[in-house]
Coordinates of C-alpha atoms in Angstrom, one line a residue:
X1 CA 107.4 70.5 127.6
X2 CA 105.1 73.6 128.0
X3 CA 106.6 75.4 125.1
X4 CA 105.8 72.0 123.0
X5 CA 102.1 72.1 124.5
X6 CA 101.7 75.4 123.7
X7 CA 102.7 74.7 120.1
X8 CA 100.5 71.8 120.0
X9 CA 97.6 74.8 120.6
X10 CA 98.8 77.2 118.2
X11 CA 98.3 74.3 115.5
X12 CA 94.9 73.9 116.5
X13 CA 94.5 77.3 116.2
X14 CA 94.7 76.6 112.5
X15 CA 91.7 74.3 112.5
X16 CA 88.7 76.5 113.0
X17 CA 89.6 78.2 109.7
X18 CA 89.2 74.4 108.1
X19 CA 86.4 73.5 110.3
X20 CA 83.9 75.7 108.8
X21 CA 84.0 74.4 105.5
X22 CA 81.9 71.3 106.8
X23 CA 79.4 73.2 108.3
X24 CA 76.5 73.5 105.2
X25 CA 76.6 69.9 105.8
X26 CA 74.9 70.1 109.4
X27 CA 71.3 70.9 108.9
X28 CA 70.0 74.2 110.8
X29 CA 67.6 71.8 113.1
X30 CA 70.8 69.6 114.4
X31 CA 72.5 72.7 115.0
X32 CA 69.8 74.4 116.8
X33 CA 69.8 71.3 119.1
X34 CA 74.1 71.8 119.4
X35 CA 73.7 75.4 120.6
X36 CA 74.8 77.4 123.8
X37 CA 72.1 79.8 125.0
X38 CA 72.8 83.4 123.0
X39 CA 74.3 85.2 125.7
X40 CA 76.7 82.2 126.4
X41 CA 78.1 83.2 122.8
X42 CA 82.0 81.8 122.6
X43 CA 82.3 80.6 126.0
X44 CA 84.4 77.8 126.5
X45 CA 85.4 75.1 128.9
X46 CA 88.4 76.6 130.2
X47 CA 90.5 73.6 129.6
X48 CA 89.8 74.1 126.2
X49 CA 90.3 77.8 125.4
X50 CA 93.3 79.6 125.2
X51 CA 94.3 82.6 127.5
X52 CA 94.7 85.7 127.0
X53 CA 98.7 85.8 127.0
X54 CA 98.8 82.5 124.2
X55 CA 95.9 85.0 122.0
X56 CA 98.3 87.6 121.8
X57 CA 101.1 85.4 121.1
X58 CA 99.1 83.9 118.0
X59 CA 97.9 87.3 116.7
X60 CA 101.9 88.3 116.7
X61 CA 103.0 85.0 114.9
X62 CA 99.9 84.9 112.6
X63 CA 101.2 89.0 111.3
X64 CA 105.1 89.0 111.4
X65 CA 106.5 86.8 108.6
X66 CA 108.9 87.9 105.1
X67 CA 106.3 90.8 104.8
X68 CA 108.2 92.1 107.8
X69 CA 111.9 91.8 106.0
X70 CA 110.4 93.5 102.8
X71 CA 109.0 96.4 104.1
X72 CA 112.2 98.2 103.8
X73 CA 111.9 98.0 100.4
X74 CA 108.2 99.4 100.4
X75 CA 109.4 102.5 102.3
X76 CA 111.6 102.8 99.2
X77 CA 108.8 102.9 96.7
X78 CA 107.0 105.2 98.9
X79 CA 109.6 107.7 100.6
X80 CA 110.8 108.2 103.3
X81 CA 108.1 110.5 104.6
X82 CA 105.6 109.5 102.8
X83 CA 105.6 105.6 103.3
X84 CA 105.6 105.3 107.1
X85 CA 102.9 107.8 107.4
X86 CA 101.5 105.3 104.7
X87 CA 102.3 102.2 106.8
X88 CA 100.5 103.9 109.7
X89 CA 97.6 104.1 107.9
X90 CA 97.3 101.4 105.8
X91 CA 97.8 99.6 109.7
X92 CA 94.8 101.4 111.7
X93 CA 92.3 100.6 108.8
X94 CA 93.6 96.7 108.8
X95 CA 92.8 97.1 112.3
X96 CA 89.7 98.6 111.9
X97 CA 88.7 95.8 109.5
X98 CA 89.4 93.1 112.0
X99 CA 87.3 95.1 114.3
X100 CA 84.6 95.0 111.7
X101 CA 84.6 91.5 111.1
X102 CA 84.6 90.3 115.0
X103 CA 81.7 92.7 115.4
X104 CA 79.3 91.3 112.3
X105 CA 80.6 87.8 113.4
X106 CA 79.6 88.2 116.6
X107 CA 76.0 90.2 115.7
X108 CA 75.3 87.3 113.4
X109 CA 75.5 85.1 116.1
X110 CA 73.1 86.3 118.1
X111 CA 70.6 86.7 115.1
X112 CA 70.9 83.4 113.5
X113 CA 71.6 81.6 117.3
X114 CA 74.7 80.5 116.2
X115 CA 77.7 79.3 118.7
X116 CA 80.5 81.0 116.5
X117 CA 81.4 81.8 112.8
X118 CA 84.5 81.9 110.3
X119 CA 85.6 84.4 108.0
X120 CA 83.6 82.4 105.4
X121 CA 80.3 81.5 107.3
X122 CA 80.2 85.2 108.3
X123 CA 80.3 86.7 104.7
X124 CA 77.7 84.1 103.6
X125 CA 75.5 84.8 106.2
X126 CA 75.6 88.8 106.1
X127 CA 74.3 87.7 102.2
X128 CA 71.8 85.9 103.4
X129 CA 70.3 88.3 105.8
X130 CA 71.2 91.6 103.8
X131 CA 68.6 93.8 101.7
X132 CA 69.6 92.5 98.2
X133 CA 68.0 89.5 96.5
X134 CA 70.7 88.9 94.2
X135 CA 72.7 88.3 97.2
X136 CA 70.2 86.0 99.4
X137 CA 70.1 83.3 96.4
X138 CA 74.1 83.1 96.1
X139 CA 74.4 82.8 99.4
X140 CA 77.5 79.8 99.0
X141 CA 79.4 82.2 96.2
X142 CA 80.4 84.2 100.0
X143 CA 82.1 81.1 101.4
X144 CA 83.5 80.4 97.9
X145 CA 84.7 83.1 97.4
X146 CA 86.6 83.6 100.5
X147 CA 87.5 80.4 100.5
X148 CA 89.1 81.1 96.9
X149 CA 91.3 83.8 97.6
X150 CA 92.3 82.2 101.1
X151 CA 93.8 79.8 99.3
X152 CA 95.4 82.1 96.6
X153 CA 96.6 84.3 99.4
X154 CA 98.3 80.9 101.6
X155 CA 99.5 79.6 98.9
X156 CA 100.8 82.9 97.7
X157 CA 102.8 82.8 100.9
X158 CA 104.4 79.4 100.3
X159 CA 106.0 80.8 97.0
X160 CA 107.3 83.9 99.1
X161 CA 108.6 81.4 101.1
X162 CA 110.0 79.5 98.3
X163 CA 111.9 82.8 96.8
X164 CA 112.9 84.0 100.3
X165 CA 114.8 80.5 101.3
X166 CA 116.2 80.3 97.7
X167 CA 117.4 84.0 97.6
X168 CA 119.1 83.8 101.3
X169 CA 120.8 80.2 101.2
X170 CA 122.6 81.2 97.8
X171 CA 123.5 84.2 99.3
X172 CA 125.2 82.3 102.4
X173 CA 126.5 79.4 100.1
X174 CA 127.9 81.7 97.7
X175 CA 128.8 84.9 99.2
X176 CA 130.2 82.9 102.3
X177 CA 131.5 79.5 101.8
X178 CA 133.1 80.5 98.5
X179 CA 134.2 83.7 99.1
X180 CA 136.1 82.9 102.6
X181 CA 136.9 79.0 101.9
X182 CA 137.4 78.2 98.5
X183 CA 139.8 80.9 98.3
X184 CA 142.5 79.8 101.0
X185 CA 142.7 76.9 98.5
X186 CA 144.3 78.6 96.0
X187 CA 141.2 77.8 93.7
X188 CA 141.3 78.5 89.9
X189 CA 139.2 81.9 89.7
X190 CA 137.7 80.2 86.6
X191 CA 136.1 77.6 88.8
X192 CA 134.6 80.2 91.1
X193 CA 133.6 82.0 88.9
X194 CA 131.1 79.3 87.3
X195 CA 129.9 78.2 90.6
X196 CA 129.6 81.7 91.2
X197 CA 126.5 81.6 88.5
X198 CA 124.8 78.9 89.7
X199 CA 120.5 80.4 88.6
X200 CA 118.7 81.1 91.7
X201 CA 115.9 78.7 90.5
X202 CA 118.6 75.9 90.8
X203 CA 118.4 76.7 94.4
X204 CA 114.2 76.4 94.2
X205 CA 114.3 73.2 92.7
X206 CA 116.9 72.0 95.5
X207 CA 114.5 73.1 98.1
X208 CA 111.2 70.9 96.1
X209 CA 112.0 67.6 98.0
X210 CA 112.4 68.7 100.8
X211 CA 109.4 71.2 101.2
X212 CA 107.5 67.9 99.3
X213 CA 108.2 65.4 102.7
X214 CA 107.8 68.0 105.1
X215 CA 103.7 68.8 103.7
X216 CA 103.6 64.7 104.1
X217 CA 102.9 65.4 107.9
X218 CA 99.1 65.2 107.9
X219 CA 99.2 66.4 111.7
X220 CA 100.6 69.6 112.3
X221 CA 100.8 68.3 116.0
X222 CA 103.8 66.6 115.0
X223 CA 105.6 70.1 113.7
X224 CA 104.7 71.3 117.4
X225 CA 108.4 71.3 118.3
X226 CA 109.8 72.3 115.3
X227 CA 107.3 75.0 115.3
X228 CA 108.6 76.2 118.7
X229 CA 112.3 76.0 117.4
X230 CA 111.1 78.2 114.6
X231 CA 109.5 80.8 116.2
X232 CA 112.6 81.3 118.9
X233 CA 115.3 81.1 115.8
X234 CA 113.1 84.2 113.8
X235 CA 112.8 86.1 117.1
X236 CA 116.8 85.8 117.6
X237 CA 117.4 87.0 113.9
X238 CA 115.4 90.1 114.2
X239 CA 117.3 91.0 117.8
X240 CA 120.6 90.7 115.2
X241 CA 118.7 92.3 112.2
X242 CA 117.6 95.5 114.6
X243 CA 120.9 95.2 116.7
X244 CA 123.2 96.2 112.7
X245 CA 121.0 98.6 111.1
X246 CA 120.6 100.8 114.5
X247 CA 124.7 101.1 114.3
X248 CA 124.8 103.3 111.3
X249 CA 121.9 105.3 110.2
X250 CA 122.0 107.7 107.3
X251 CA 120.7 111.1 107.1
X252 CA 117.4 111.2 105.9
X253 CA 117.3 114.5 103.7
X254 CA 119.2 112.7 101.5
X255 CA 116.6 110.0 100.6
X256 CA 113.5 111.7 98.7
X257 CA 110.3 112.0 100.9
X258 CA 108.5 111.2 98.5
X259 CA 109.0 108.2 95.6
X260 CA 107.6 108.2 91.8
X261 CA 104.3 107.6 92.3
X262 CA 104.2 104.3 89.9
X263 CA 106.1 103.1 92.7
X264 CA 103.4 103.4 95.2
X265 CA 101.3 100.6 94.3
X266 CA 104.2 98.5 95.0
X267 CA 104.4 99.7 98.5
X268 CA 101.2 99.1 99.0
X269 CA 101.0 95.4 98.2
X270 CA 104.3 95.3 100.1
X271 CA 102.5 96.8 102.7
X272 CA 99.3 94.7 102.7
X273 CA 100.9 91.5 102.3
X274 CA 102.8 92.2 105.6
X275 CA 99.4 92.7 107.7
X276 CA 98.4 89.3 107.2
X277 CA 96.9 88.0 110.1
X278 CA 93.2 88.6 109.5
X279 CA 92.9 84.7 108.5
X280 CA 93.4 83.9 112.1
X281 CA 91.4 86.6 113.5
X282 CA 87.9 84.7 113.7
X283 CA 89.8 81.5 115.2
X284 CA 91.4 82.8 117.8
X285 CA 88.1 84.9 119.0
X286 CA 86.2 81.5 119.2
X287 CA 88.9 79.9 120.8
X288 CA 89.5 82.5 124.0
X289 CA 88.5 81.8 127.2
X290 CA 88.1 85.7 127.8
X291 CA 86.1 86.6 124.4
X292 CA 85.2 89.6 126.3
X293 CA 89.2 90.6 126.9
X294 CA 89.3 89.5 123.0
X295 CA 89.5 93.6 121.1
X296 CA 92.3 94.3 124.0
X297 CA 94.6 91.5 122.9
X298 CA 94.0 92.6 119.4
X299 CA 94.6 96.3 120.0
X300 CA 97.9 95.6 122.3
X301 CA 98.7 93.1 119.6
X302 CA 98.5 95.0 116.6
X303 CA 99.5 98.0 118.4
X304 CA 103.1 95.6 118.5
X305 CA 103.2 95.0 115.4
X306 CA 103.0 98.0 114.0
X307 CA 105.4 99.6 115.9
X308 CA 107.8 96.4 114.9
X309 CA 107.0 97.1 111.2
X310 CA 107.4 100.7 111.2
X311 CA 110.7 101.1 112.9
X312 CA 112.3 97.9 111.1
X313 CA 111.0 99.5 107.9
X314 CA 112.3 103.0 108.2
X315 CA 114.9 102.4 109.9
X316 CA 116.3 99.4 107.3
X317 CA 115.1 102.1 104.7
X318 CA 117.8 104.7 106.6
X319 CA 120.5 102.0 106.9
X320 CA 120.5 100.5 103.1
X321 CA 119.3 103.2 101.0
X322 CA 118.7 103.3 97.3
X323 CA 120.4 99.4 98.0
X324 CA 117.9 98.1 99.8
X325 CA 116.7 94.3 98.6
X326 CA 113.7 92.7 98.4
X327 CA 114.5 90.7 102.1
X328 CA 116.7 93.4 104.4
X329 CA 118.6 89.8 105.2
X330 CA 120.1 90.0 101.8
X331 CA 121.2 93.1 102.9
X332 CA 123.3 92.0 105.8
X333 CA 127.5 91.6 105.5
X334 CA 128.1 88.3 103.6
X335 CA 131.6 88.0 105.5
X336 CA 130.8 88.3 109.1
X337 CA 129.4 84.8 110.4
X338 CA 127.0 86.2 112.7
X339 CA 125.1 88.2 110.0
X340 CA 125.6 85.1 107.9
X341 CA 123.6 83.0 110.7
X342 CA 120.6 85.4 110.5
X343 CA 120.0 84.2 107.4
X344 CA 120.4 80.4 108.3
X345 CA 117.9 80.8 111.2
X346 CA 115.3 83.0 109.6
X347 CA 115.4 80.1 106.4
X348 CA 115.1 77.7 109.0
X349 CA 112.0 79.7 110.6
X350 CA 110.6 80.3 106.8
X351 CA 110.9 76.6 105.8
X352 CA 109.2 75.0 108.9
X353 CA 106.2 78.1 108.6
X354 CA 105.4 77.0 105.4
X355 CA 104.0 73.6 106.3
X356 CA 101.8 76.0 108.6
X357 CA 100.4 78.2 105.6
X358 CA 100.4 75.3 103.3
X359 CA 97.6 73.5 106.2
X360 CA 94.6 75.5 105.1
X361 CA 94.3 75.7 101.7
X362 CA 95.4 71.3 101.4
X363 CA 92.5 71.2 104.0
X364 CA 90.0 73.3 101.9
X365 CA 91.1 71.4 98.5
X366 CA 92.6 67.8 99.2
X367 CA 89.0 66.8 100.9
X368 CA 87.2 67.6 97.6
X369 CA 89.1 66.1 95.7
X370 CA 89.4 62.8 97.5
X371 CA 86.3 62.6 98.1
X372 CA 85.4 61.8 94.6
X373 CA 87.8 58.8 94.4
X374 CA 87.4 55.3 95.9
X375 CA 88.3 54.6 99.5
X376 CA 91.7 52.6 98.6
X377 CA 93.2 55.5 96.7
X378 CA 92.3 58.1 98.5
X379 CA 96.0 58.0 100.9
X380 CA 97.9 57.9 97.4
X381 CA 95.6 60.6 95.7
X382 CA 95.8 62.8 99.4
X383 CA 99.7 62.9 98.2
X384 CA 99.6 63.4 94.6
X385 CA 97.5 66.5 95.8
X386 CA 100.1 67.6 98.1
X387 CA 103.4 67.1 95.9
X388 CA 101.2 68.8 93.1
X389 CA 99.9 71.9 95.3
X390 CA 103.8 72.1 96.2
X391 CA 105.1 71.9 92.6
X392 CA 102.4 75.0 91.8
X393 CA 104.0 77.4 94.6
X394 CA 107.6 76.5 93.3
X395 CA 106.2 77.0 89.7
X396 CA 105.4 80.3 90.8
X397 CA 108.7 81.1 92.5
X398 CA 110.8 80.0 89.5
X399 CA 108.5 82.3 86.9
X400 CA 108.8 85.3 89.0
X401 CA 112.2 84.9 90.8
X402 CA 112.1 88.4 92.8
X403 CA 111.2 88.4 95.9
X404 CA 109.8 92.1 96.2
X405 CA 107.1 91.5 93.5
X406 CA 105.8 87.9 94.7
X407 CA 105.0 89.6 97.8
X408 CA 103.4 92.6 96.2
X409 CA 101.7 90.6 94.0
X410 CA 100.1 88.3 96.6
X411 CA 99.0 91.2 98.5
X412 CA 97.1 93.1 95.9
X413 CA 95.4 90.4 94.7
X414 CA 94.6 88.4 97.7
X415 CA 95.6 90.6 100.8
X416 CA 93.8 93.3 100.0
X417 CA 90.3 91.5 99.4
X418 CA 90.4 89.5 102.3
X419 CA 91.9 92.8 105.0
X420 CA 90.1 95.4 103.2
X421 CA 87.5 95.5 100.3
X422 CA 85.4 91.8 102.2
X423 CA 85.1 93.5 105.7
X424 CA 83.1 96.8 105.2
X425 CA 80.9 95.1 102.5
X426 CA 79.8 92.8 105.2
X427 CA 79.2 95.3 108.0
X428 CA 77.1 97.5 105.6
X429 CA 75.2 93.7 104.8
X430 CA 75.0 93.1 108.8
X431 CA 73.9 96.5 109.8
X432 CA 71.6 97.1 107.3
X433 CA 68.2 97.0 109.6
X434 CA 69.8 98.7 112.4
X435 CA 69.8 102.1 110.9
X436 CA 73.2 102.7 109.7
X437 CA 74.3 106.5 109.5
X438 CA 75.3 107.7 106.2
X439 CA 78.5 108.2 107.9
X440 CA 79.3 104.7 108.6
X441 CA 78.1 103.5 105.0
X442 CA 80.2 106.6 103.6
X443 CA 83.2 104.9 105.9
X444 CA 82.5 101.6 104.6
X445 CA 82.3 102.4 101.2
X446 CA 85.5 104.4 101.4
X447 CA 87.0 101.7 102.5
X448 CA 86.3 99.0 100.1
X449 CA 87.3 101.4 97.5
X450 CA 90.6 101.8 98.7
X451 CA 90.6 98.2 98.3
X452 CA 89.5 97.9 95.0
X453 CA 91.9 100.5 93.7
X454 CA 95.2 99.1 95.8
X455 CA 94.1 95.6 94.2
X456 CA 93.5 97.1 90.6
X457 CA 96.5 99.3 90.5
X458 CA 98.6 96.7 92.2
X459 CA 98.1 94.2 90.3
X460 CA 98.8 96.2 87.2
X461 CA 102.1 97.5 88.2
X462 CA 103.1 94.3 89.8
X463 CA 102.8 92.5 86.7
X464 CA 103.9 94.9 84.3
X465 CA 107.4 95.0 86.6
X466 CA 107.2 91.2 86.2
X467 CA 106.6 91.1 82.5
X468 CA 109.1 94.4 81.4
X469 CA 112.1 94.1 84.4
X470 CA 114.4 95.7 82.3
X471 CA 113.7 98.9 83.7
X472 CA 114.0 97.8 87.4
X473 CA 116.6 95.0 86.8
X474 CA 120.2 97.3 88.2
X475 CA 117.7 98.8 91.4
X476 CA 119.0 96.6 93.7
X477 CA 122.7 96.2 92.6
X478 CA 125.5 96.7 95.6
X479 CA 129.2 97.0 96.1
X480 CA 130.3 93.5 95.9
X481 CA 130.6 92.5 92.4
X482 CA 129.1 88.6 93.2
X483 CA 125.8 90.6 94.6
X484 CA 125.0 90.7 90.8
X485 CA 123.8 87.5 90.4
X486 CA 121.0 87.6 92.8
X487 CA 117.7 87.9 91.5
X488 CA 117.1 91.5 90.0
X489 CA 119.3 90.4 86.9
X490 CA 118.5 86.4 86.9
X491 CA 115.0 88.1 85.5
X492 CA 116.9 88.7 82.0
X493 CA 116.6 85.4 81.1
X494 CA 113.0 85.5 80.3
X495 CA 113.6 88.3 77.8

């Protein structure tokens, strides 16, 4: 019963990112009268706060996802030298951003005498109280445009999710249950051979239903259990994935330090994608009991996951080699049961998590559309929304069936403005009167350029591996001859 409570919490979590998109609607005089004296900034009842233990929990869950199975494959498109230093980096400065953005949320506070912010609220107000004019009068394109690319980036995550489930179960269904059953039959090889080709987007479409009734749970209070079972079932299958690649690791002279450099802005979306916990940053801060314990749990937290991602990645990189695949499950033997069960429970983990990530941006939308139709349609037009929103992240799976470049291409785009380019802009709009050394601009600015250029450049490569596979379409081929019907060639057909 207390892992169920605390599930029930960690889906309230979600809320505060919702909750601010109703707050232009309160008038500044009705909040003034709603607000705790400045210096009580974020405290809370402590019946309703979370502690410090259930903060770091969340900040784990909320960062360790498919980026984390994929990352192998970014080391690859970095090197093996190269991309962990890489990961490192590209890790302190996420960090650094999340620092940035608790920091202005909280200075804001105090200036404007407000009881917390969002991600959203805190962009729009460092507009409205920076030096430019431009700014000050587009005040609402800060929360729009946040707002926007959370709900690119969530729903980017769904069609990860979508490829990921798709990519594993035909691997167990096919690789196992044919391989090792059919046979003792005595089967005609013709048979399995055709069932052997079933498209990968057959297996999407298969999924649709079922992903469709699961987003008709309004209340993610209801998933709370499920949630739980989730979250034990991943944290089992990374034990397994960790306890196989440790057993035999390659020498790493033989893998290149460092990979073709067109490669690189594929690690980096890779790599991106995978910190993507800055969404729940804000919530969590406003919802500790200890705010003032709030940059330890995030430090200690962080500090785990990089640690996670950087040994899973280079060591997966050391185990697989040149073989790698876009998920290191795919990796795993296809005739051993228990390697065949990682994938089961880390679909099942996947599947329920998407109802999670699908929450905010069907909050953000589903109210604005409904709100524009009359009160006895609005239940049937709340679901049209949701099958429709659903339909869209499986559209997206089936036109790019690879899982390596969905995730790349979610985190250029999206990743990367929300963890990177969004954060230093704001602190040089916060900070502006308070006498900012050209050190700290020159930081900032850095920063958001790196941004920029990781988006730019990612995005280009991404799609131009989308649009011209042919090139990349035998990367990812293995020993067993019924690996080649996974993804990497399914991509032929749209030549």
């Amino acid at each position: 019963m207390e892992a169920a409570a605390r599930e029930e919490l960690d889906m309230e979590v979600m809320k505060p990112l919702i909750g601010e998109q109703n707050s232009d609607s309160i008038s500044d005089d009705e909040h003034e009268n709603e607000l705790l004296p400045v210096e009580k900034h974020y405290q809370l009842d402590n019946q309703e706060g979370i502690t410090f233990v259930q903060t770091l929990t969340h900040l784990l869950k909320g960062n360790i996802g498919t980026g984390l199975l994929g990352l192998p494959l970014a080391i690859k498109n970095a090197g093996i030298v190269l991309g962990p230093i890489s990961l490192v980096l590209i890790g302190v400065v996420s960090l650094h951003c999340m620092h940035i953005l608790v920091r202005c949320s909280h200075h804001l506070c105090q200036r404007l005498k407000k009881t917390s912010l969002g991600y959203s609220d805190t962009v729009s107000y460092a507009m409205e109280v920076g030096p430019l004019n431009c700014l000050q009068k587009r005040v609402s394109w800060g929360r729009c445009i946040v707002d926007f690319f959370l709900v690119i980036t969530q729903l980017g995550f769904c069609s990860v999710y979508v490829v990921f489930l798709a990519e594993n179960v035909k691997q167990v269904h096919e690789g196992f249950l044919e391989n090792r059953i059919v046979p003792m039959n005595d089967t005609s090889t013709s048979g399995l051979s055709e069932k052997k080709s079933v498209d990968l987007r057959i297996y999407m479409l298969c999924f649709l239903p079922f992903i469709i009734l699961l987003v008709f749970i309004r209340d993610l209070k209801n998933l709370s259990m499920l949630s739980f079972l989730a979250n034990i079932s991943m944290a089992v299958s990374l034990v397994i994935i960790y306890q196989y690649i440790v057993r035999d690791i390659s020498d790493p002279r033989k893998l290149p330090p460092v990979a073709d450099w067109k490669k690189y802005p594929l690690f980096f979306g890779t790599a991106i994608f995978a910190f993507e916990g800055i969404g729940v940053v804000l919530p969590l801060e406003n919802r500790m009991r200890e705010t003032q314990r709030f940059t330890q749990a995030l430090n200690i937290g962080m500090g785990i996951v990089m640690t996670l991602y950087i040994t899973l990645a280079t060591l997966g990189y050391l185990r697989f080699g040149d073989e790698i695949k876009g998920s290191i499950t795919l990796n795993l033997p296809q005739e051993i049961w228990l390697y065949q069960s990682v994938k089961i429970l880390y679909s099942f983990g996947i599947f329920v998590t998407y109802s999670i990530q699908y929450y905010v941006p069907a909050e953000i939308i589903i109210p604005a559309i409904t709100s524009k139709v009359q009160q006895k349609w609005k239940l049937f037009c709340e679901f049209m929304v949701r099958t429709l929103l659903v339909c869209s992240t499986c559209a997206v799976a089936v036109l790019i069936p690879h899982l390596d470049l969905v995730i790349s291409f979610v985190g250029a785009v999206s990743s990367s403005t929300l963890a990177l380019i969004l954060p230093p802009l704001v602190e040089i709009l916060t900070f502006y009167k308070e006498n900012l050394s050209v050190w700290m601009i020159l930081k900032d600015i850095f920063i958001a350029v790196i941004g920029v250029v990781g988006f730019l450049t990612g995005t280009y490569v991404t799609v131009e591996e989308i649009i011209y596979p042919a090139a990349t379409v035998l990367v990812n081929t293995t020993e067993n001859p019924f690996e080649d019907l996974n993804t990497t060639h399914l991509l032929t057909g749209f030549n």
